[in-house]
């Protein structure tokens, strides 16, 4: 149920929040933690934000954080206050995340001046921030991202166009379902079905009108990659590295639910339409030209995914530049130097993390708002789908090979970010 904060706080006090009771201070700490949890960030960052507020108020806080819930205890002067809070559903909102982080970073200066009521008014304003983009814009962003993804996976113009149409319609529908609070499995399965169906129709129309060969059918996988749960996969891995095992396991479990639902839905759609996930036709292109087009596609893909995470345009552009460099580096290492895919993914994620840390002083955005969108395009969605496809056909050797490749790459991405964070952030590399 929605928490009505104004029914439980003392809104009549004009004293600075620093002089409030332990209960009032603890409620503020809990609300900030719940808001951070609602925007998709991991337990480590949620706890760090709660600690900033607690230290600013002169109290101690310990918290147990999951995907949807927080149980915490605050203590000061021999008193304790324990509370449990939970969300209705998970989500991702990088714009709101940036606003909450700014509130936490500037809290110590405000604590001696602002009353409890004023603090909650600020949080109300942040909480009421609406999405920056409507369903149509998010559909276009998804289409851009998946078309770019298609090229990076080896697809040509036909596959890119069909993936653009399929992903655009699919994400438009998903946005509408989310606005109506449709349950998780339905808001994954229905958009994926719509995306695959639009791709199938587009390919068949091009076959009939322009005599396009049927070999382009294999690109339908790219039209459903907009559902890749990049945030929970990456933040889950980071949480596990910080021994937040509950949060990490819940986030990865949530991501697996989405992945399995999407891949099974895509497989059923392809089975009905008699499509198979074959290889893309080879595109003749010089190495230098391929690198240039990969840089463009990587930028467009990351920019599109960033918009889907509700990033403001400046934040999305910053993430796009980082992703353009790191993803092109990853692909170049794998293709031209023969480095294994999972090692190249680790290096690409490490590069994203280092670039995000280096750019923080110039752009001011939280690292996670730049790093996760920049490496979502590295998540092996096609590998995951092919693994499920071949396993469903009882081809365990081929399916197992794709599953192993996908697992190693997914494991490498958060590891790369973790190493970058350890190198650049002294707070992250400490246990306390």
CSV table of C-alpha atoms in Angstrom, one decimal:
chain,number,residue,atom,x,y,z
A,1,UNK,CA,0.0,0.0,0.0
A,2,UNK,CA,1.1,3.6,-0.6
A,3,UNK,CA,2.7,5.2,2.4
A,4,UNK,CA,1.0,8.5,3.3
A,5,UNK,CA,4.0,10.2,4.9
A,6,UNK,CA,2.1,13.3,6.0
A,7,UNK,CA,-0.1,11.1,8.2
A,8,UNK,CA,2.9,9.9,10.2
A,9,UNK,CA,5.3,12.8,10.4
A,10,UNK,CA,5.2,15.8,12.7
A,11,UNK,CA,4.3,18.5,10.2
A,12,UNK,CA,3.7,21.2,12.9
A,13,UNK,CA,7.3,21.5,14.2
A,14,UNK,CA,9.3,24.4,13.0
A,15,UNK,CA,12.5,23.2,14.6
A,16,UNK,CA,15.4,22.1,12.3
A,17,UNK,CA,15.3,18.3,11.6
A,18,UNK,CA,18.6,18.1,13.5
A,19,UNK,CA,16.6,18.7,16.7
A,20,UNK,CA,13.7,16.3,15.9
A,21,UNK,CA,13.0,13.1,17.8
A,22,UNK,CA,14.6,9.8,16.8
A,23,UNK,CA,11.3,8.6,15.3
A,24,UNK,CA,11.1,11.6,13.0
A,25,UNK,CA,14.8,11.4,12.0
A,26,UNK,CA,14.4,7.6,11.3
A,27,UNK,CA,11.3,8.2,9.1
A,28,UNK,CA,13.3,10.6,6.9
A,29,UNK,CA,16.1,8.1,6.6
A,30,UNK,CA,13.7,5.3,5.7
A,31,UNK,CA,11.9,7.5,3.1
A,32,UNK,CA,15.1,8.4,1.4
A,33,UNK,CA,16.2,4.7,1.3
A,34,UNK,CA,12.8,3.7,-0.2
A,35,UNK,CA,13.0,6.4,-2.9
A,36,UNK,CA,16.5,5.3,-3.8
A,37,UNK,CA,15.3,1.7,-4.0
A,38,UNK,CA,12.4,2.7,-6.2
A,39,UNK,CA,14.7,4.1,-9.0
A,40,UNK,CA,16.5,0.8,-9.6
A,41,UNK,CA,19.8,1.3,-7.8
A,42,UNK,CA,21.4,-1.5,-5.8
A,43,UNK,CA,21.6,-2.1,-2.1
A,44,UNK,CA,25.0,-0.7,-1.6
A,45,UNK,CA,24.0,2.7,-3.0
A,46,UNK,CA,20.7,2.7,-1.1
A,47,UNK,CA,22.5,2.0,2.1
A,48,UNK,CA,25.1,4.7,1.4
A,49,UNK,CA,22.4,7.2,0.9
A,50,UNK,CA,20.7,6.2,4.1
A,51,UNK,CA,24.0,6.5,5.9
A,52,UNK,CA,24.5,10.0,4.6
A,53,UNK,CA,21.2,11.1,6.0
A,54,UNK,CA,21.8,9.3,9.3
A,55,UNK,CA,25.2,10.8,9.8
A,56,UNK,CA,23.8,14.3,9.0
A,57,UNK,CA,21.2,13.7,11.7
A,58,UNK,CA,23.7,12.4,14.2
A,59,UNK,CA,22.2,8.9,14.5
A,60,UNK,CA,23.3,5.4,13.6
A,61,UNK,CA,21.5,3.3,11.0
A,62,UNK,CA,21.7,-0.4,9.9
A,63,UNK,CA,19.6,-1.8,7.1
A,64,UNK,CA,18.7,-5.0,5.4
A,65,UNK,CA,17.8,-4.3,1.8
A,66,UNK,CA,16.1,-6.4,-0.9
A,67,UNK,CA,14.7,-5.8,-4.3
A,68,UNK,CA,11.4,-4.3,-3.0
A,69,UNK,CA,11.8,-3.9,0.8
A,70,UNK,CA,13.9,-2.3,3.5
A,71,UNK,CA,14.1,-3.3,7.2
A,72,UNK,CA,16.2,-0.9,9.2
A,73,UNK,CA,17.0,0.2,12.7
A,74,UNK,CA,18.2,3.7,13.8
A,75,UNK,CA,19.8,4.3,17.2
A,76,UNK,CA,20.8,7.4,19.2
A,77,UNK,CA,21.2,8.2,22.9
A,78,UNK,CA,20.1,4.8,24.2
A,79,UNK,CA,17.0,4.7,22.0
A,80,UNK,CA,16.2,2.6,18.9
A,81,UNK,CA,13.6,2.8,16.2
A,82,UNK,CA,12.9,-0.1,13.8
A,83,UNK,CA,10.8,0.1,10.7
A,84,UNK,CA,10.0,-1.9,7.6
A,85,UNK,CA,9.1,-0.4,4.2
A,86,UNK,CA,8.3,-1.9,0.8
A,87,UNK,CA,7.6,-0.9,-2.8
A,88,UNK,CA,4.7,-1.9,-5.0
A,89,UNK,CA,7.0,-2.7,-8.0
A,90,UNK,CA,10.6,-2.3,-9.1
A,91,UNK,CA,11.5,0.4,-11.6
A,92,UNK,CA,14.4,2.4,-13.1
A,93,UNK,CA,14.5,6.2,-13.2
A,94,UNK,CA,18.0,7.7,-13.6
A,95,UNK,CA,16.7,11.3,-13.6
A,96,UNK,CA,15.1,10.8,-10.2
A,97,UNK,CA,18.2,8.9,-9.0
A,98,UNK,CA,20.3,12.0,-9.8
A,99,UNK,CA,17.9,14.3,-7.9
A,100,UNK,CA,17.9,12.0,-4.8
A,101,UNK,CA,21.7,11.8,-4.8
A,102,UNK,CA,21.9,15.6,-4.9
A,103,UNK,CA,19.5,15.8,-1.9
A,104,UNK,CA,21.7,13.3,0.0
A,105,UNK,CA,25.0,15.1,-0.9
A,106,UNK,CA,23.7,18.5,0.2
A,107,UNK,CA,21.8,17.2,3.3
A,108,UNK,CA,24.4,17.9,5.9
A,109,UNK,CA,24.3,21.6,5.1
A,110,UNK,CA,20.5,21.7,5.3
A,111,UNK,CA,20.0,19.6,8.4
A,112,UNK,CA,20.6,22.5,10.8
A,113,UNK,CA,18.3,24.9,8.9
A,114,UNK,CA,15.4,22.9,7.4
A,115,UNK,CA,12.5,21.6,9.4
A,116,UNK,CA,11.1,18.1,9.0
A,117,UNK,CA,8.2,19.5,7.0
A,118,UNK,CA,10.5,21.3,4.6
A,119,UNK,CA,12.6,18.2,4.1
A,120,UNK,CA,9.5,16.1,3.2
A,121,UNK,CA,8.3,18.8,0.9
A,122,UNK,CA,11.6,18.5,-1.0
A,123,UNK,CA,11.2,14.8,-1.2
A,124,UNK,CA,7.6,15.2,-2.3
A,125,UNK,CA,8.8,17.3,-5.2
A,126,UNK,CA,11.4,14.7,-6.2
A,127,UNK,CA,8.9,11.9,-5.7
A,128,UNK,CA,6.4,13.6,-8.0
A,129,UNK,CA,8.8,14.0,-10.9
A,130,UNK,CA,7.1,12.6,-13.9
A,131,UNK,CA,8.7,10.7,-16.8
A,132,UNK,CA,10.6,12.8,-19.2
A,133,UNK,CA,9.2,11.0,-22.3
A,134,UNK,CA,5.9,9.7,-23.3
A,135,UNK,CA,5.1,6.2,-24.8
A,136,UNK,CA,5.7,7.4,-28.4
A,137,UNK,CA,9.2,8.8,-27.6
A,138,UNK,CA,10.1,5.7,-25.7
A,139,UNK,CA,8.9,3.5,-28.6
A,140,UNK,CA,11.2,5.5,-30.9
A,141,UNK,CA,14.1,5.2,-28.5
A,142,UNK,CA,13.6,1.5,-28.2
A,143,UNK,CA,13.5,1.2,-32.0
A,144,UNK,CA,16.7,3.2,-32.3
A,145,UNK,CA,18.5,1.1,-29.7
A,146,UNK,CA,17.4,-2.2,-31.1
A,147,UNK,CA,18.2,-1.2,-34.7
A,148,UNK,CA,21.7,-0.2,-33.5
A,149,UNK,CA,21.9,-3.5,-31.6
A,150,UNK,CA,21.0,-5.3,-34.8
A,151,UNK,CA,23.9,-3.8,-36.7
A,152,UNK,CA,26.4,-4.5,-33.9
A,153,UNK,CA,25.3,-8.2,-33.9
A,154,UNK,CA,25.9,-8.4,-37.7
A,155,UNK,CA,22.6,-7.5,-39.2
A,156,UNK,CA,22.1,-5.3,-42.3
A,157,UNK,CA,19.6,-2.6,-43.4
A,158,UNK,CA,16.6,-5.0,-43.7
A,159,UNK,CA,17.1,-6.5,-40.2
A,160,UNK,CA,17.7,-3.0,-38.7
A,161,UNK,CA,14.5,-1.6,-40.3
A,162,UNK,CA,12.3,-4.5,-39.2
A,163,UNK,CA,13.9,-4.5,-35.7
A,164,UNK,CA,13.2,-0.8,-35.4
A,165,UNK,CA,9.5,-1.3,-36.2
A,166,UNK,CA,9.1,-4.3,-33.9
A,167,UNK,CA,10.9,-2.9,-30.9
A,168,UNK,CA,9.2,0.5,-31.3
A,169,UNK,CA,5.7,-1.1,-31.2
A,170,UNK,CA,6.8,-3.5,-28.5
A,171,UNK,CA,8.1,-0.9,-26.1
A,172,UNK,CA,5.2,1.5,-26.8
A,173,UNK,CA,2.9,-1.3,-25.7
A,174,UNK,CA,5.0,-2.0,-22.7
A,175,UNK,CA,4.9,1.6,-21.6
A,176,UNK,CA,1.1,1.6,-21.8
A,177,UNK,CA,1.0,-1.7,-19.8
A,178,UNK,CA,3.3,-0.3,-17.1
A,179,UNK,CA,1.2,2.8,-16.9
A,180,UNK,CA,-1.8,0.6,-16.1
A,181,UNK,CA,0.2,-1.5,-13.6
A,182,UNK,CA,-0.2,-4.7,-15.5
A,183,UNK,CA,1.6,-7.6,-13.8
A,184,UNK,CA,5.3,-8.5,-14.7
A,185,UNK,CA,4.8,-11.6,-16.8
A,186,UNK,CA,2.2,-9.9,-18.9
A,187,UNK,CA,4.1,-6.7,-19.4
A,188,UNK,CA,7.0,-8.7,-20.7
A,189,UNK,CA,5.3,-11.4,-22.7
A,190,UNK,CA,2.8,-9.2,-24.6
A,191,UNK,CA,5.3,-6.6,-25.8
A,192,UNK,CA,7.7,-9.3,-26.9
A,193,UNK,CA,4.9,-11.0,-28.8
A,194,UNK,CA,4.0,-7.7,-30.4
A,195,UNK,CA,7.6,-7.0,-31.3
A,196,UNK,CA,8.1,-10.4,-32.9
A,197,UNK,CA,4.8,-10.2,-34.8
A,198,UNK,CA,5.6,-6.8,-36.2
A,199,UNK,CA,9.0,-8.0,-37.3
A,200,UNK,CA,7.4,-11.1,-39.0
A,201,UNK,CA,4.9,-8.9,-40.8
A,202,UNK,CA,7.5,-6.4,-41.9
A,203,UNK,CA,9.7,-9.1,-43.3
A,204,UNK,CA,6.9,-10.9,-45.1
A,205,UNK,CA,5.7,-7.6,-46.7
A,206,UNK,CA,9.3,-6.9,-47.9
A,207,UNK,CA,9.5,-10.4,-49.3
A,208,UNK,CA,6.2,-9.9,-51.2
A,209,UNK,CA,6.8,-6.3,-52.4
A,210,UNK,CA,10.6,-6.1,-52.8
A,211,UNK,CA,11.4,-9.8,-53.2
A,212,UNK,CA,13.7,-9.6,-50.1
A,213,UNK,CA,15.2,-13.1,-49.4
A,214,UNK,CA,13.9,-15.1,-46.4
A,215,UNK,CA,17.4,-15.1,-44.9
A,216,UNK,CA,16.6,-11.8,-43.1
A,217,UNK,CA,14.0,-13.6,-40.9
A,218,UNK,CA,16.7,-14.4,-38.3
A,219,UNK,CA,16.9,-10.8,-37.1
A,220,UNK,CA,13.6,-11.1,-35.2
A,221,UNK,CA,15.6,-11.7,-32.0
A,222,UNK,CA,16.9,-8.1,-32.1
A,223,UNK,CA,13.3,-6.7,-32.0
A,224,UNK,CA,12.8,-8.1,-28.5
A,225,UNK,CA,16.0,-6.9,-26.9
A,226,UNK,CA,14.4,-3.8,-25.4
A,227,UNK,CA,13.3,-6.0,-22.5
A,228,UNK,CA,16.9,-6.8,-21.4
A,229,UNK,CA,16.9,-6.2,-17.6
A,230,UNK,CA,20.3,-4.5,-17.6
A,231,UNK,CA,19.9,-2.6,-14.3
A,232,UNK,CA,19.0,-5.6,-12.1
A,233,UNK,CA,21.6,-7.8,-13.7
A,234,UNK,CA,24.4,-5.3,-13.2
A,235,UNK,CA,23.3,-4.0,-9.8
A,236,UNK,CA,22.7,-7.5,-8.6
A,237,UNK,CA,26.3,-8.5,-9.4
A,238,UNK,CA,27.6,-5.4,-7.7
A,239,UNK,CA,25.5,-6.1,-4.6
A,240,UNK,CA,26.9,-9.7,-4.4
A,241,UNK,CA,30.4,-8.3,-4.6
A,242,UNK,CA,29.6,-6.1,-1.5
A,243,UNK,CA,28.1,-9.2,0.3
A,244,UNK,CA,24.6,-7.8,0.0
A,245,UNK,CA,23.6,-11.4,-0.9
A,246,UNK,CA,19.8,-11.0,-0.3
A,247,UNK,CA,19.6,-8.0,-2.6
A,248,UNK,CA,21.9,-9.5,-5.2
A,249,UNK,CA,20.1,-12.8,-5.3
A,250,UNK,CA,16.6,-11.1,-5.6
A,251,UNK,CA,17.8,-8.7,-8.4
A,252,UNK,CA,19.3,-11.5,-10.4
A,253,UNK,CA,16.2,-13.7,-9.8
A,254,UNK,CA,14.0,-10.8,-11.0
A,255,UNK,CA,16.2,-10.4,-14.1
A,256,UNK,CA,16.0,-14.1,-14.8
A,257,UNK,CA,12.2,-14.1,-14.6
A,258,UNK,CA,12.2,-11.4,-17.3
A,259,UNK,CA,14.8,-13.1,-19.5
A,260,UNK,CA,13.1,-16.5,-19.3
A,261,UNK,CA,9.7,-15.0,-20.0
A,262,UNK,CA,11.0,-13.0,-22.9
A,263,UNK,CA,13.0,-15.9,-24.5
A,264,UNK,CA,10.2,-18.4,-24.1
A,265,UNK,CA,7.7,-16.0,-25.6
A,266,UNK,CA,10.0,-15.2,-28.5
A,267,UNK,CA,10.6,-18.9,-29.1
A,268,UNK,CA,6.9,-19.7,-29.1
A,269,UNK,CA,6.3,-16.7,-31.5
A,270,UNK,CA,9.0,-17.9,-33.8
A,271,UNK,CA,7.8,-21.5,-33.7
A,272,UNK,CA,4.3,-20.4,-34.8
A,273,UNK,CA,5.7,-18.3,-37.6
A,274,UNK,CA,8.3,-20.9,-38.6
A,275,UNK,CA,11.3,-18.5,-38.1
A,276,UNK,CA,14.7,-19.7,-36.9
A,277,UNK,CA,17.5,-17.8,-35.3
A,278,UNK,CA,20.1,-18.3,-38.0
A,279,UNK,CA,23.2,-16.3,-38.8
A,280,UNK,CA,23.0,-12.9,-40.5
A,281,UNK,CA,24.3,-12.6,-44.1
A,282,UNK,CA,27.8,-11.3,-44.2
A,283,UNK,CA,28.2,-7.6,-44.9
A,284,UNK,CA,31.2,-6.6,-47.0
A,285,UNK,CA,32.9,-3.7,-45.3
A,286,UNK,CA,36.5,-2.6,-44.7
A,287,UNK,CA,37.8,-2.8,-41.1
A,288,UNK,CA,38.1,0.9,-40.7
A,289,UNK,CA,34.6,1.5,-42.0
A,290,UNK,CA,33.2,-1.2,-39.7
A,291,UNK,CA,34.8,0.5,-36.7
A,292,UNK,CA,33.3,3.9,-37.7
A,293,UNK,CA,29.8,2.4,-38.1
A,294,UNK,CA,30.2,0.5,-34.8
A,295,UNK,CA,31.0,3.7,-33.0
A,296,UNK,CA,27.9,5.3,-34.5
A,297,UNK,CA,25.7,2.3,-33.7
A,298,UNK,CA,27.1,2.0,-30.2
A,299,UNK,CA,26.3,5.7,-29.5
A,300,UNK,CA,22.8,5.5,-30.9
A,301,UNK,CA,22.1,2.2,-29.0
A,302,UNK,CA,23.3,3.5,-25.6
A,303,UNK,CA,21.5,6.8,-26.2
A,304,UNK,CA,18.3,5.0,-26.9
A,305,UNK,CA,18.6,2.7,-23.8
A,306,UNK,CA,19.4,5.8,-21.7
A,307,UNK,CA,16.2,7.5,-22.8
A,308,UNK,CA,14.3,4.3,-21.9
A,309,UNK,CA,15.8,4.6,-18.4
A,310,UNK,CA,14.3,8.2,-18.2
A,311,UNK,CA,17.7,9.9,-18.5
A,312,UNK,CA,17.7,13.6,-19.4
A,313,UNK,CA,19.1,14.2,-22.9
A,314,UNK,CA,22.5,15.5,-21.5
A,315,UNK,CA,22.8,12.4,-19.3
A,316,UNK,CA,21.9,10.2,-22.2
A,317,UNK,CA,24.5,11.9,-24.5
A,318,UNK,CA,27.2,11.4,-21.8
A,319,UNK,CA,26.3,7.7,-21.5
A,320,UNK,CA,26.3,7.5,-25.3
A,321,UNK,CA,29.8,8.8,-25.7
A,322,UNK,CA,31.1,6.4,-23.0
A,323,UNK,CA,29.3,3.5,-24.6
A,324,UNK,CA,30.5,4.4,-28.0
A,325,UNK,CA,34.1,4.2,-26.8
A,326,UNK,CA,33.9,1.1,-24.5
A,327,UNK,CA,31.6,-1.0,-26.8
A,328,UNK,CA,33.7,-0.3,-29.9
A,329,UNK,CA,36.8,-1.3,-27.9
A,330,UNK,CA,35.1,-4.5,-26.8
A,331,UNK,CA,34.1,-5.5,-30.3
A,332,UNK,CA,37.5,-4.6,-31.8
A,333,UNK,CA,39.4,-6.6,-29.2
A,334,UNK,CA,37.1,-9.6,-29.9
A,335,UNK,CA,37.2,-9.4,-33.7
A,336,UNK,CA,40.7,-8.2,-34.5
A,337,UNK,CA,42.8,-9.4,-31.6
A,338,UNK,CA,41.1,-12.7,-31.0
A,339,UNK,CA,40.4,-12.0,-27.3
A,340,UNK,CA,37.6,-14.2,-25.9
A,341,UNK,CA,34.2,-12.5,-25.8
A,342,UNK,CA,33.9,-12.6,-22.0
A,343,UNK,CA,37.4,-11.1,-21.6
A,344,UNK,CA,36.6,-8.4,-24.1
A,345,UNK,CA,33.3,-7.7,-22.2
A,346,UNK,CA,35.2,-7.3,-18.9
A,347,UNK,CA,37.6,-4.8,-20.6
A,348,UNK,CA,34.7,-2.9,-22.1
A,349,UNK,CA,32.9,-2.7,-18.8
A,350,UNK,CA,36.1,-1.6,-17.0
A,351,UNK,CA,36.6,1.1,-19.6
A,352,UNK,CA,33.0,2.3,-19.1
A,353,UNK,CA,33.5,2.4,-15.3
A,354,UNK,CA,36.8,4.4,-15.6
A,355,UNK,CA,35.4,6.8,-18.1
A,356,UNK,CA,32.3,7.4,-16.0
A,357,UNK,CA,34.4,8.1,-12.9
A,358,UNK,CA,36.7,10.4,-14.9
A,359,UNK,CA,33.7,12.4,-16.3
A,360,UNK,CA,31.9,12.7,-13.0
A,361,UNK,CA,33.7,15.9,-12.1
A,362,UNK,CA,32.7,17.5,-15.4
A,363,UNK,CA,29.1,16.3,-15.9
A,364,UNK,CA,28.2,15.7,-12.3
A,365,UNK,CA,26.0,12.7,-12.9
A,366,UNK,CA,26.1,9.6,-10.6
A,367,UNK,CA,28.3,6.9,-12.1
A,368,UNK,CA,25.6,4.3,-12.3
A,369,UNK,CA,23.4,6.5,-14.5
A,370,UNK,CA,26.3,6.4,-17.1
A,371,UNK,CA,27.8,3.0,-16.6
A,372,UNK,CA,24.7,0.8,-16.7
A,373,UNK,CA,23.2,2.3,-19.9
A,374,UNK,CA,26.7,2.2,-21.6
A,375,UNK,CA,27.1,-1.6,-21.0
A,376,UNK,CA,23.5,-2.7,-21.4
A,377,UNK,CA,24.3,-2.9,-25.1
A,378,UNK,CA,27.0,-5.5,-24.2
A,379,UNK,CA,24.5,-7.8,-22.5
A,380,UNK,CA,24.3,-10.9,-24.7
A,381,UNK,CA,20.6,-11.0,-25.3
A,382,UNK,CA,20.9,-12.9,-28.5
A,383,UNK,CA,23.1,-15.6,-26.8
A,384,UNK,CA,20.4,-16.0,-24.1
A,385,UNK,CA,17.7,-16.4,-26.6
A,386,UNK,CA,19.6,-18.9,-28.7
A,387,UNK,CA,20.4,-20.9,-25.6
A,388,UNK,CA,16.7,-21.2,-24.7
A,389,UNK,CA,15.8,-21.9,-28.4
A,390,UNK,CA,18.2,-24.8,-28.8
A,391,UNK,CA,17.6,-26.2,-25.3
A,392,UNK,CA,13.9,-26.3,-26.2
A,393,UNK,CA,14.8,-28.5,-29.2
A,394,UNK,CA,16.7,-30.8,-26.9
A,395,UNK,CA,19.9,-29.8,-28.6
A,396,UNK,CA,21.8,-29.7,-25.3
A,397,UNK,CA,25.3,-29.3,-26.8
A,398,UNK,CA,24.5,-26.2,-28.9
A,399,UNK,CA,22.1,-24.8,-26.3
A,400,UNK,CA,24.6,-25.4,-23.5
A,401,UNK,CA,27.4,-23.7,-25.5
A,402,UNK,CA,25.3,-20.5,-26.0
A,403,UNK,CA,24.2,-20.6,-22.4
A,404,UNK,CA,27.9,-20.8,-21.2
A,405,UNK,CA,28.9,-17.9,-23.5
A,406,UNK,CA,26.0,-15.8,-22.2
A,407,UNK,CA,26.8,-16.6,-18.5
A,408,UNK,CA,30.4,-15.7,-18.9
A,409,UNK,CA,29.7,-12.4,-20.6
A,410,UNK,CA,27.0,-11.5,-18.0
A,411,UNK,CA,29.4,-12.3,-15.2
A,412,UNK,CA,32.2,-10.2,-16.8
A,413,UNK,CA,30.1,-7.0,-17.1
A,414,UNK,CA,29.5,-6.3,-13.4
A,415,UNK,CA,33.1,-7.5,-12.6
A,416,UNK,CA,34.5,-4.9,-15.0
A,417,UNK,CA,32.4,-2.1,-13.2
A,418,UNK,CA,33.4,-3.4,-9.8
A,419,UNK,CA,37.1,-3.3,-10.6
A,420,UNK,CA,36.7,0.2,-12.0
A,421,UNK,CA,34.9,1.3,-8.9
A,422,UNK,CA,37.5,-0.2,-6.6
A,423,UNK,CA,40.2,1.7,-8.5
A,424,UNK,CA,38.5,5.0,-8.5
A,425,UNK,CA,36.3,5.1,-5.4
A,426,UNK,CA,38.0,4.8,-2.0
A,427,UNK,CA,34.6,4.4,-0.2
A,428,UNK,CA,33.6,1.5,-2.4
A,429,UNK,CA,36.8,-0.4,-1.9
A,430,UNK,CA,36.4,-0.3,1.9
A,431,UNK,CA,34.2,-2.7,3.9
A,432,UNK,CA,32.9,0.1,6.2
